[in-house]
Coordinates of C-alpha atoms in Angstrom, one line a residue:
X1 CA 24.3 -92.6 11.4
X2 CA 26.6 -95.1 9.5
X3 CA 24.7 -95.1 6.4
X4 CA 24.9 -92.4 3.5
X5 CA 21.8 -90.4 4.5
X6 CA 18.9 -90.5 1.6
X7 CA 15.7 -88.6 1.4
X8 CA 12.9 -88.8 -1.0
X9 CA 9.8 -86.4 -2.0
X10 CA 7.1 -88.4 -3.1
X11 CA 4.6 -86.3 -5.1
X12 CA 1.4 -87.9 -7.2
X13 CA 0.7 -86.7 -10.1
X14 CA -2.9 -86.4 -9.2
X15 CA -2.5 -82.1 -10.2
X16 CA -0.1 -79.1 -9.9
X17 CA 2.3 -79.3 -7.1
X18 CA 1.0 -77.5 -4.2
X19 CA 3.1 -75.0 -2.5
X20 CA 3.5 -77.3 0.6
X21 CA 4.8 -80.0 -1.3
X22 CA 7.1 -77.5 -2.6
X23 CA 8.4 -76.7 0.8
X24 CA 8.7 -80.4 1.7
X25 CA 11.1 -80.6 -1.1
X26 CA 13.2 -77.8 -0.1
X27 CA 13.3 -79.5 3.3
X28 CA 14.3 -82.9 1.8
X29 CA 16.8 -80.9 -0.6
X30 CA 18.3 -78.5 2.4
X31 CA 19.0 -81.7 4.7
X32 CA 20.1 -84.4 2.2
X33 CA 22.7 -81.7 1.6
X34 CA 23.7 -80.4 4.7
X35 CA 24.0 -84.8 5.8
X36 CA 26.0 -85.0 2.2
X37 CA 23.3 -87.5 1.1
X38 CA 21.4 -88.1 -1.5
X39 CA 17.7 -86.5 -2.4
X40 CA 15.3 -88.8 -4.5
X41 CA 12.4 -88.1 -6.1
X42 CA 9.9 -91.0 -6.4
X43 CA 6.5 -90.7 -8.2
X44 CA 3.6 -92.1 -6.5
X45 CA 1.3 -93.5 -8.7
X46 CA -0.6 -96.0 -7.5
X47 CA -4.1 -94.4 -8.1
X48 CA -4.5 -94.2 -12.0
X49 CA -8.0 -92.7 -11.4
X50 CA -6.7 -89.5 -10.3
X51 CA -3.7 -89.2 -12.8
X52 CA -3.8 -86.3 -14.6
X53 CA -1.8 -85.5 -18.0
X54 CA 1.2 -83.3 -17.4
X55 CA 1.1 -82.9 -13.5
X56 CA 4.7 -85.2 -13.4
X57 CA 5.8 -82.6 -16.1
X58 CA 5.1 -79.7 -13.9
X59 CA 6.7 -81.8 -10.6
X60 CA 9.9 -81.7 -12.5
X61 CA 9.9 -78.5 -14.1
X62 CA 9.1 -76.5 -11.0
X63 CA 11.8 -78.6 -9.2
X64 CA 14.1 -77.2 -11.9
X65 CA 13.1 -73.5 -11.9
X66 CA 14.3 -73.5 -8.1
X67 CA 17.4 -75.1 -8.4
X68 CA 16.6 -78.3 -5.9
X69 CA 16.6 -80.8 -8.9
X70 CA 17.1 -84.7 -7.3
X71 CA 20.3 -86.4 -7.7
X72 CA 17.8 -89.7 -8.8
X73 CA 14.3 -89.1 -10.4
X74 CA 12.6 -90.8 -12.9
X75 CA 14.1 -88.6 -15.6
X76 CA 17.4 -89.0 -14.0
X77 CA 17.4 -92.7 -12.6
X78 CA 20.1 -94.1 -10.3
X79 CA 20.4 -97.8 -9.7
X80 CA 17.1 -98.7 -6.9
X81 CA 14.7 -97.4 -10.0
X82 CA 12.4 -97.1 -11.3
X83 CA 11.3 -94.3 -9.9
X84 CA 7.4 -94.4 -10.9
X85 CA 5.3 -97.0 -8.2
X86 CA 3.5 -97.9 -11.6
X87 CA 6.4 -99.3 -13.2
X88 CA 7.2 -101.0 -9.8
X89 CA 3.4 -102.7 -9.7
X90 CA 4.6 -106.9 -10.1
X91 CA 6.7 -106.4 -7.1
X92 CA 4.7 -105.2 -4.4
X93 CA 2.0 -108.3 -4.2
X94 CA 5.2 -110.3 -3.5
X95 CA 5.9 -108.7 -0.2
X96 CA 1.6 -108.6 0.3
X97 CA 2.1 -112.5 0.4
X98 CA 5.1 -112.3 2.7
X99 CA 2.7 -110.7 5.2
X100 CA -0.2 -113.4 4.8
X101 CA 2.8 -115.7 5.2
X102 CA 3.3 -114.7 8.1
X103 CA 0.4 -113.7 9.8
X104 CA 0.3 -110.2 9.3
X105 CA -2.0 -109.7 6.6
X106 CA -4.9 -111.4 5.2
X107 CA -7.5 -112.0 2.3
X108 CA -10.9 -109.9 2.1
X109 CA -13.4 -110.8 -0.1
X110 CA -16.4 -107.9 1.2
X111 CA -18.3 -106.3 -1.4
X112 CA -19.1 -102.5 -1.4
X113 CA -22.8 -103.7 -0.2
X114 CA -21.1 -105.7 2.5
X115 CA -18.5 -102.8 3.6
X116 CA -21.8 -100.1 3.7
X117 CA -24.0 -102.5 5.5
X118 CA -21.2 -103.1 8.2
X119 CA -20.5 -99.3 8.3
X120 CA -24.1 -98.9 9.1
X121 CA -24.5 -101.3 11.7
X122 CA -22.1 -100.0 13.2
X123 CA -23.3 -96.6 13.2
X124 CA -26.6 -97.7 14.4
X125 CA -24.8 -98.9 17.2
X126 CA -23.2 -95.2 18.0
X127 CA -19.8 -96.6 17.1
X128 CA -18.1 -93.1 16.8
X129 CA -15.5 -94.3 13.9
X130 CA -16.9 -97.4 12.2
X131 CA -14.0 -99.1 10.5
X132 CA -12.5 -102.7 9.8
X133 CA -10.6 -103.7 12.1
X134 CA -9.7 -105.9 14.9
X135 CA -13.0 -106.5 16.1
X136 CA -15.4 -106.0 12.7
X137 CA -12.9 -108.4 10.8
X138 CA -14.4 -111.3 12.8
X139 CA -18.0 -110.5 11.2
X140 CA -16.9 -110.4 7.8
X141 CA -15.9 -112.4 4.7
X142 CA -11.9 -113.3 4.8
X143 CA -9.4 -115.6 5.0
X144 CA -9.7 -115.1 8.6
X145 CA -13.1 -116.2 9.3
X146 CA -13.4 -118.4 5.4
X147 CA -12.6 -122.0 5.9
X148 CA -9.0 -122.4 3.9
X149 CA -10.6 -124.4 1.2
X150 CA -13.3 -121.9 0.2
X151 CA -10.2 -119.2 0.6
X152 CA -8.6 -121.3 -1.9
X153 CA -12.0 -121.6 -4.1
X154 CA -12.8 -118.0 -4.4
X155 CA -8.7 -117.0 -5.1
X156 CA -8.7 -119.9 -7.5
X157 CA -12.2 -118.9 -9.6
X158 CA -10.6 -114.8 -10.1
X159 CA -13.0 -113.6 -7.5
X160 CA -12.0 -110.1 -6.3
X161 CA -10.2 -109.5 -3.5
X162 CA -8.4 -107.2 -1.5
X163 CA -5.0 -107.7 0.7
X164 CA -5.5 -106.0 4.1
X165 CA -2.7 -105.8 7.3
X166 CA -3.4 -107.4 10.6
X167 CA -3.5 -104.9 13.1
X168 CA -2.8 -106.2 16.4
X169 CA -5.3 -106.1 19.4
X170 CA -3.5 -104.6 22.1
X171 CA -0.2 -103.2 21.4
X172 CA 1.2 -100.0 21.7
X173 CA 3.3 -98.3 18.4
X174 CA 5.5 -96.0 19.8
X175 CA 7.5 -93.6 16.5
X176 CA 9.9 -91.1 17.6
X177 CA 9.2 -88.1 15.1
X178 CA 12.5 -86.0 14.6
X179 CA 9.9 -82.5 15.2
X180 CA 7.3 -83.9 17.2
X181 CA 9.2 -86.7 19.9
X182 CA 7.6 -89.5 20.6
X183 CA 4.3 -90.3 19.7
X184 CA 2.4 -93.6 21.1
X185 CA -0.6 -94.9 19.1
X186 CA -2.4 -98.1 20.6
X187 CA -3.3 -100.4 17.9
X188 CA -6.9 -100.4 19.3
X189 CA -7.7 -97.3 17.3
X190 CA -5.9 -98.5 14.2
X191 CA -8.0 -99.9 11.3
X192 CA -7.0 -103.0 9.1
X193 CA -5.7 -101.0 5.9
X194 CA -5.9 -102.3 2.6
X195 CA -2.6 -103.1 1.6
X196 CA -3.4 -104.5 -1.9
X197 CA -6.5 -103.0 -3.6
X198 CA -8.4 -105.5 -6.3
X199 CA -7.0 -104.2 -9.3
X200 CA -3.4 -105.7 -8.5
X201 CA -2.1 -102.4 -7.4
X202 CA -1.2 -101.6 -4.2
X203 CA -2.4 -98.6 -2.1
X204 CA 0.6 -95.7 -0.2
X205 CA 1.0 -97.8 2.9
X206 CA 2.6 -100.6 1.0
X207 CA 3.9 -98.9 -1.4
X208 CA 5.6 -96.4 0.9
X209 CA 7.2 -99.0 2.9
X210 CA 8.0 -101.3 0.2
X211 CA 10.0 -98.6 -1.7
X212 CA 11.5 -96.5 1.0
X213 CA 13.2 -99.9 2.0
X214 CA 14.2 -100.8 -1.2
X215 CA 15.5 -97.3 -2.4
X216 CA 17.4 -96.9 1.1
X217 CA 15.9 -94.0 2.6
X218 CA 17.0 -93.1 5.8
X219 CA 15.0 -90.3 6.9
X220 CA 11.2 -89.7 5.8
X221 CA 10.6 -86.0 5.9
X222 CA 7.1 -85.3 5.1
X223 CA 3.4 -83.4 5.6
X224 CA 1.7 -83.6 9.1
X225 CA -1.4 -85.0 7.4
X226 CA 0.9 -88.0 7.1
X227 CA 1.3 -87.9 11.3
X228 CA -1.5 -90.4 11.6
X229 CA -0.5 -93.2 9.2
X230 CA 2.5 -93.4 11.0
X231 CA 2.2 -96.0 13.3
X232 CA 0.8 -98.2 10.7
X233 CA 4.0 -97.7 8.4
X234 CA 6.0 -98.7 12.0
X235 CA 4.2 -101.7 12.4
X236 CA 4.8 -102.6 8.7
X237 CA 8.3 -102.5 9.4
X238 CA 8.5 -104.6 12.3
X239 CA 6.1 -106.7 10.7
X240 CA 9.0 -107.0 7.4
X241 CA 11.5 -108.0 10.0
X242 CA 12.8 -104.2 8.9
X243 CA 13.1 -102.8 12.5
X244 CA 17.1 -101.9 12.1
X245 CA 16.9 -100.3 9.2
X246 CA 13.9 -98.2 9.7
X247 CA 13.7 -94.5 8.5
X248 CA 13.6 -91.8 10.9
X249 CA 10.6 -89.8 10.6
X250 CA 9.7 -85.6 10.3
X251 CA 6.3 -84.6 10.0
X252 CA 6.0 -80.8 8.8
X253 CA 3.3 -78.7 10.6
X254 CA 1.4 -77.3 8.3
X255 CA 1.0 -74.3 5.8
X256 CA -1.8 -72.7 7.2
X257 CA -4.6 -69.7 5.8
X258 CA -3.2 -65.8 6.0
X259 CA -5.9 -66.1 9.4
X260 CA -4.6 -68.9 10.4
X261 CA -7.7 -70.6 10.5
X262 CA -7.4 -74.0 8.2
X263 CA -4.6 -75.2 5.9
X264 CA -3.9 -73.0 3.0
X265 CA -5.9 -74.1 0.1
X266 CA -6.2 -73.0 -3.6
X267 CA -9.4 -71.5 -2.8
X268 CA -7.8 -69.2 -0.8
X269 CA -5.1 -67.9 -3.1
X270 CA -7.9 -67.3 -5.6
X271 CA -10.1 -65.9 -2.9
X272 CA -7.1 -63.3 -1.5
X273 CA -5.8 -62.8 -5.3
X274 CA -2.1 -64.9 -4.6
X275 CA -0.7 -68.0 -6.2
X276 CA -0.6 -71.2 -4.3
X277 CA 1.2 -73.4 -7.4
X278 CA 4.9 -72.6 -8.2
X279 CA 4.0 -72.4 -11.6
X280 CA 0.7 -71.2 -14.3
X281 CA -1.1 -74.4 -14.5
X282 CA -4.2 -75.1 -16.9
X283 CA -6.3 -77.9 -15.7
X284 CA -6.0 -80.4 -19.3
X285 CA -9.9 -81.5 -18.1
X286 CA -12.0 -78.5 -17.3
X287 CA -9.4 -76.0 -19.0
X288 CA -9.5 -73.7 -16.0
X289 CA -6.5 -71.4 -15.3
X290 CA -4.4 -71.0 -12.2
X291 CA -1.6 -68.6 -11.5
X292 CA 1.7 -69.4 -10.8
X293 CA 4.5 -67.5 -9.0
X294 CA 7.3 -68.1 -11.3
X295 CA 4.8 -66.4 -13.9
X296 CA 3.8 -63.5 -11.4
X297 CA 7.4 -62.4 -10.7
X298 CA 9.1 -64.3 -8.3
X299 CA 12.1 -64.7 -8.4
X300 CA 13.7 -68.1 -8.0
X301 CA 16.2 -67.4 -4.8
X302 CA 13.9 -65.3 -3.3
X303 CA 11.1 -68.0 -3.4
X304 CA 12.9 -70.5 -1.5
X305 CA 14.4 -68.2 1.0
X306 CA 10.4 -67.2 1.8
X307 CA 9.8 -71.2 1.8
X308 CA 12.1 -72.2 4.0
X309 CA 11.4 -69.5 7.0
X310 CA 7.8 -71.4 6.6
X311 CA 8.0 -73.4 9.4
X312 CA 11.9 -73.2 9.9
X313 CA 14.0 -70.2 11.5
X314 CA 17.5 -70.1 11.7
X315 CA 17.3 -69.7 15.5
X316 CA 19.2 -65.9 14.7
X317 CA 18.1 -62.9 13.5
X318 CA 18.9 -63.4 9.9
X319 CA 16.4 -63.1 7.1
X320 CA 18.4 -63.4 3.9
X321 CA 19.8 -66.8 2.9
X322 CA 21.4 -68.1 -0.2
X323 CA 20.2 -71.5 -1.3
X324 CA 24.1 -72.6 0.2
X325 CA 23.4 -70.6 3.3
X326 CA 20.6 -72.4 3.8
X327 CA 22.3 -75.7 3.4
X328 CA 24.7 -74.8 5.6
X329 CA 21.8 -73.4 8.4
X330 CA 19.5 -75.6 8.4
X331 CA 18.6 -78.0 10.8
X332 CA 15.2 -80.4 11.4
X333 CA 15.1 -79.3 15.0
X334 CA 14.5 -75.8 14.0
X335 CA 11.8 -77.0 12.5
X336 CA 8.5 -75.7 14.5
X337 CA 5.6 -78.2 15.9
X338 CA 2.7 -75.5 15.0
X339 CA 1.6 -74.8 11.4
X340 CA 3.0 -71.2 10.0
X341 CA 0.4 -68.9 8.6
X342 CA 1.0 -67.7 5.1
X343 CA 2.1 -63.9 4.4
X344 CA 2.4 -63.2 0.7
X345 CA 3.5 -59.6 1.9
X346 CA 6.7 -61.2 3.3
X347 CA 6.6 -63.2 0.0
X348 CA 6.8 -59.7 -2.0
X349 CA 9.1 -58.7 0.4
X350 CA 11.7 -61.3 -0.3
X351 CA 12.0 -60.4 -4.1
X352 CA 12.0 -56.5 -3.4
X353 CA 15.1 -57.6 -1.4
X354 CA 16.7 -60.2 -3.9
X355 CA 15.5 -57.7 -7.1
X356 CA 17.5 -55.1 -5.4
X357 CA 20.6 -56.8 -5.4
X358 CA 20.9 -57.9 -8.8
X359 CA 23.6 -56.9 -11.0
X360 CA 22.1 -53.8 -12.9
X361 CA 23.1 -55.8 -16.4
X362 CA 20.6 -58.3 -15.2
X363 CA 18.2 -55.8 -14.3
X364 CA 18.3 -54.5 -18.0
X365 CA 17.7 -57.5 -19.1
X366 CA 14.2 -57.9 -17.9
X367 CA 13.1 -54.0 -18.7
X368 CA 14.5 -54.6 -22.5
X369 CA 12.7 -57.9 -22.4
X370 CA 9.7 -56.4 -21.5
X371 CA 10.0 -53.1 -23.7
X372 CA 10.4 -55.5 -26.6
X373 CA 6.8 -56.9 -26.0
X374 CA 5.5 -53.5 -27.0
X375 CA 8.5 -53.4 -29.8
X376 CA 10.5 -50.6 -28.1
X377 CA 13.7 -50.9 -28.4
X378 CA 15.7 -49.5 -25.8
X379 CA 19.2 -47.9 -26.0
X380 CA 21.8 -49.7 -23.9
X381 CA 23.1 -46.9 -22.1
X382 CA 19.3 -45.4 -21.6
X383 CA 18.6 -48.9 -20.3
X384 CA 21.2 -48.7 -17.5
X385 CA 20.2 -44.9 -16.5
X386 CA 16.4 -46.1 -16.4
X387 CA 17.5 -49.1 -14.4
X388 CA 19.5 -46.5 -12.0
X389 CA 16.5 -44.5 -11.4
X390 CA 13.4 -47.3 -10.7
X391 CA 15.6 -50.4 -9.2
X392 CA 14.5 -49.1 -5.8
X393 CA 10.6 -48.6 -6.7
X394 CA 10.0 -52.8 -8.0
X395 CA 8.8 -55.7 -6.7
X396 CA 8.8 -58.0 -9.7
X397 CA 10.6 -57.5 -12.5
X398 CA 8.1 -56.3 -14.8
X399 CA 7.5 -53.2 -13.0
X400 CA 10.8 -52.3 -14.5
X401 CA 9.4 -50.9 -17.6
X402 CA 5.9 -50.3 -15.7
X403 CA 7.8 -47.5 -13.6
X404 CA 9.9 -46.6 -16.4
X405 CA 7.8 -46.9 -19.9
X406 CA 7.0 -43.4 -19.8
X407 CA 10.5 -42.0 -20.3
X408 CA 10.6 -44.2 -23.5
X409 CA 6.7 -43.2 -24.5
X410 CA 6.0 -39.7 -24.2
X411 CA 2.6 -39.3 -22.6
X412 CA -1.0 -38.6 -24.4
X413 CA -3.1 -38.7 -21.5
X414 CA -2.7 -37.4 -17.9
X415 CA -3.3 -38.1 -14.8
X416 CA -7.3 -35.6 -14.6
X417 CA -7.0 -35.9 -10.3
X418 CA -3.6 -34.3 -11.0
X419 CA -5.0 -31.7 -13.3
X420 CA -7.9 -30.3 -11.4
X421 CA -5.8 -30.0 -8.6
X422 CA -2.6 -28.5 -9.6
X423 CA -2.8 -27.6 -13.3
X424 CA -3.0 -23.4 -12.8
X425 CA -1.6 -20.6 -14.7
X426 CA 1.3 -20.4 -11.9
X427 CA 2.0 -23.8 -14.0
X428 CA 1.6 -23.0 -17.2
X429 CA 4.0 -19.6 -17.0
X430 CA 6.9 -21.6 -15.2
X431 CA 6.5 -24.5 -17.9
X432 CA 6.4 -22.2 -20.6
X433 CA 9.5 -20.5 -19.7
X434 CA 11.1 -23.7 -19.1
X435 CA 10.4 -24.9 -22.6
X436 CA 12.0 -21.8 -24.0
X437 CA 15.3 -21.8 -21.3
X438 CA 15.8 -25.2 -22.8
X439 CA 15.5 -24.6 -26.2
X440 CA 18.7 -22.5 -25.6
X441 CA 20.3 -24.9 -23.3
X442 CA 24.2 -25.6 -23.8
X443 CA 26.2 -27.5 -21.8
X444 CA 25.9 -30.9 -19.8
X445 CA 22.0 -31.7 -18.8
X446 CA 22.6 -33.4 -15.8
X447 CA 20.4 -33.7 -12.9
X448 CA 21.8 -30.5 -11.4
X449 CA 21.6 -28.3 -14.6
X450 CA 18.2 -29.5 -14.8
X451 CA 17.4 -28.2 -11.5
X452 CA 19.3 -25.5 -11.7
X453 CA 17.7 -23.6 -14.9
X454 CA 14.0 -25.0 -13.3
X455 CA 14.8 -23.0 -10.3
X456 CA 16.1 -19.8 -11.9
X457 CA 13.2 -20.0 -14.0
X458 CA 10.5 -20.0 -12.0
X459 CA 12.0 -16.9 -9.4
X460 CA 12.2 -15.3 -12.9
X461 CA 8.1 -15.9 -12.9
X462 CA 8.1 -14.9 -8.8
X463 CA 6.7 -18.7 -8.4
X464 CA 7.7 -20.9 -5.7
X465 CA 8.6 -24.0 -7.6
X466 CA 7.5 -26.4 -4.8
X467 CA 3.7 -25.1 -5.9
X468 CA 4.1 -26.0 -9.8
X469 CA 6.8 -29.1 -9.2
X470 CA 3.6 -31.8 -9.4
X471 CA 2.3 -29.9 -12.7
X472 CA 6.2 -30.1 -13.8
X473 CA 6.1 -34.0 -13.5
X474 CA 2.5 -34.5 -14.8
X475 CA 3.3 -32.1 -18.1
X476 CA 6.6 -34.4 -18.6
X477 CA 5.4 -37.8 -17.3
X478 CA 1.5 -37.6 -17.3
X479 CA 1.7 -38.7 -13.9
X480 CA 1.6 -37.0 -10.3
X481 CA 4.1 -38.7 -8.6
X482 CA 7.1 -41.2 -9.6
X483 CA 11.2 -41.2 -9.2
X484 CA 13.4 -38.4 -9.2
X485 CA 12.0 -35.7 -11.6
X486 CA 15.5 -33.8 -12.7
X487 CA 17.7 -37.8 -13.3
X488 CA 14.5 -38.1 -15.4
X489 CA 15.2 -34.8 -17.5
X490 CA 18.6 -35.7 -17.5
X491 CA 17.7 -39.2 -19.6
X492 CA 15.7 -37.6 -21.6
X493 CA 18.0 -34.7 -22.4
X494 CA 16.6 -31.1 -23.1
X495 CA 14.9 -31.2 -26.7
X496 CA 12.6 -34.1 -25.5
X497 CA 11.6 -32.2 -21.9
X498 CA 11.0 -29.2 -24.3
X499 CA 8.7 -30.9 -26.4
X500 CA 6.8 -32.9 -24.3
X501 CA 6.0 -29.3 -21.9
X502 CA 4.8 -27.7 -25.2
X503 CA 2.2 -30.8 -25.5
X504 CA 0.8 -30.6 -22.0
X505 CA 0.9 -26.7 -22.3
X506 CA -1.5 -27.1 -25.6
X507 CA -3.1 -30.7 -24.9
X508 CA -4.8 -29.6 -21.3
X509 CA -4.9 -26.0 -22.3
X510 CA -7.8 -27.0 -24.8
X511 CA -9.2 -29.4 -22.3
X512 CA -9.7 -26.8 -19.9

């Protein structure tokens, strides 16, 4: 392709961006870059009944917090703005007239009466998919069947009115989809879309065209639910005298159910307890509440990496991807026909896998963050020993200090499953003497010495310590189970193991 290659997402702001969209603008993102083109991002919104406040807000922010920003946006316009179909409105009924001018298009004067009475009819008359079309427009109120002079009458006295496209009888539209190959439509089972609704504004299919001409796109990566519009968007070009510079179409399959039965909805996050939004979004109507996965966790990188195998595969064996590698990767013909079933395990699995590999100063970072929501104020050097001892055992970054908060907060409560089970004088005569051995204790309390004086102790009792280690870890942690029990001693150094023992010892000895 001659031309610089430019791709657009085109989200309404009709809500929170849906995690699909979010993974059509990766896709747009990864191959704009990979071409060395340009990625757009154009707001589409032509239907200012279903605006809501703050949804183009959200569009860019989550954009943003995953590093795929667009090189031209409304908030960052480039010269084919602007970038919101609203503020594009006076231009569209130009091109509407165009097509009336030549034949492609026409007047409709139908009321909602006279649409639901012809839908009826032809129901009645077992007409599987009533619509207006090539055959119905003959028995209805246009420009087509209107004498000229009562067209001009009824345009001339404000009467409403939409613009709809002339579908051809008998022709077949043939697309080549970049994922699919070609598809062939015959016009037969096309309806006459309107083009230009009766408020002046026109509906997507104009729109669309209008502004993917106009802004230069070459290649129109979107949702399959787009698939079937398709042909109609073809014939719009031909009928603009646009046929050479045409966009090349990819229709992604679709994110499907954990079942795979049905696209993913928000229904079903809520339902199965996962996020489908990339961000916390409060509905500004009903005031309802929906997770985000920014908010629950995930990490940025390891999001998109999860996206992106969503339908795409590197055609190797490789799982872990930088947003670079994936530039460099990716390709639309690796793109899959069927629609991908959503995992959120493979989601977790990603950030376990990009958590692990961050630098332990950012690591420290997000456990002193979250200690100093509970104003604790953890000591830098502590911070990078906790850090060595639960990096392995997270998820999401707050489980940092979840894992951890009890080497910083000595426990008041224990773990009572724990207790009845393995809380026994065997116990309480090797903790005992271990509270005394380390009340002498000299020397370096590593992990080793820890160990060490634990062992000697309990053969000093006759004990096997592998029968009293759970009550060990329970007396000094209130928990059964947990990281390694002596690098744990060796944080919190002798005096502290000592005193915390002597609490268990008296603490369950007067719950027993």
């Amino acid at each position: 392709m001659s031309r610089e290659v430019r791709v657009r997402f085109a989200p309404s702001p009709t809500g929170p961006l849906h995690i699909g969209g979010v993974r059509t603008a990766l896709y747009n993102y990864l191959f704009a870059k990979k071409m060395g083109g340009k990625f757009l991002l154009r707001i589409e919104d032509t239907d200012q009944g279903r605006f809501v406040p703050g949804a183009e807000g959200y569009i860019q922010e989550s954009l943003e917090w995953l590093g795929i920003a667009p090189e031209e946006s409304p908030w960052n316009p480039g010269s084919v703005g602007p970038y919101r179909q609203s503020e594009r409105k006076e231009m569209y009924m130009q091109y509407a007239l165009d097509l009336i001018e030549k034949g492609h298009a026409y007047y409709a004067f139908d009321t909602a009466e006279e649409l639901e009475a012809m839908r009826e009819r032809l129901t009645a008359a077992r007409v599987v998919q009533p619509q207006y079309n090539g055959i119905t427009r003959t028995q209805m109120k246009n420009s087509l069947t209107l004498p000229a002079e009562e067209v001009k009458a009824r345009l001339e006295s404000g009467e409403p009115y939409v613009i709809r496209v002339k579908i051809p009888l008998k022709e077949d539209v043939r697309l080549n989809d970049l994922i699919r190959g070609w598809v062939m439509v015959h016009s037969s089972t096309l309806d006459d879309k309107v083009l230009m609704k009766s408020d002046g504004m026109p509906t997507y299919h104009l729109a669309n065209i209008v502004d993917d001409h106009l802004m230069g796109i070459t290649h129109v990566i979107r949702g399959e639910e787009w698939l079937p519009s398709a042909p109609l968007h073809v014939l719009l070009y031909q009928f603009f005298g646009w046929e050479d510079t045409m966009p090349q179409f990819a229709h992604l399959p679709l994110l499907l159910k954990p079942d795979g039965n049905g696209k993913l909805s928000k229904r079903d996050g809520d339902k199965l307890g996962f996020p489908v939004f990339p961000l916390n979004w409060t509905d500004p109507f009903s005031g309802e509440k929906s997770p985000g996965f920014r908010e629950q966790g995930y990490l940025p990188d390891a999001f998109l990496n999860f996206l992106a195998f969503l339908g795409w595969n590197p055609g190797d064996d490789r799982e872990i991807f930088s947003l670079d590698e994936l530039v460099d990767a990716f390709s639309i013909d690796r793109i899959g026909k069927s629609g991908t079933k959503f995992d959120i395990a493979k989601a977790k699995w990603y950030n376990e896998q990009y958590l692990r590999t961050k630098p332990d100063s950012v690591l420290v970072e997000f456990l002193t963050t979250s200690a100093q929501m509970e104003d604790i104020e953890i000591p830098l050097e502590k911070a990078f020993a906790i850090i060595s001892l639960v990096r392995d055992r997270v998820t999401f970054p707050a489980e940092l200090w979840k894992e951890s908060r009890f080497v910083m907060v000595a426990p008041t409560e224990f773990d009572q499953d724990v207790v009845a089970k393995r809380w026994n004088e065997d116990a309480m005569k090797v903790l005992g003497g271990y509270a005394e051995a380390l009340d002498g204790f000299t020397g370096t309390f590593d992990a080793v010495n820890a160990k060490s004086l634990l062992e000697s102790t309990a053969e000093a009792e006759g004990i096997k310590l592998g029968k009293v280690m759970q009550a060990v870890r329970l007396a000094v942690t209130g928990m059964g189970g947990g990281p390694d029990l002596m690098e744990v001693f060796a944080i919190l150094g002798p005096a502290e193991v000592a005193k915390r023992i002597r609490f268990a010892l008296e603490t369950l000895t007067k719950v027993d």
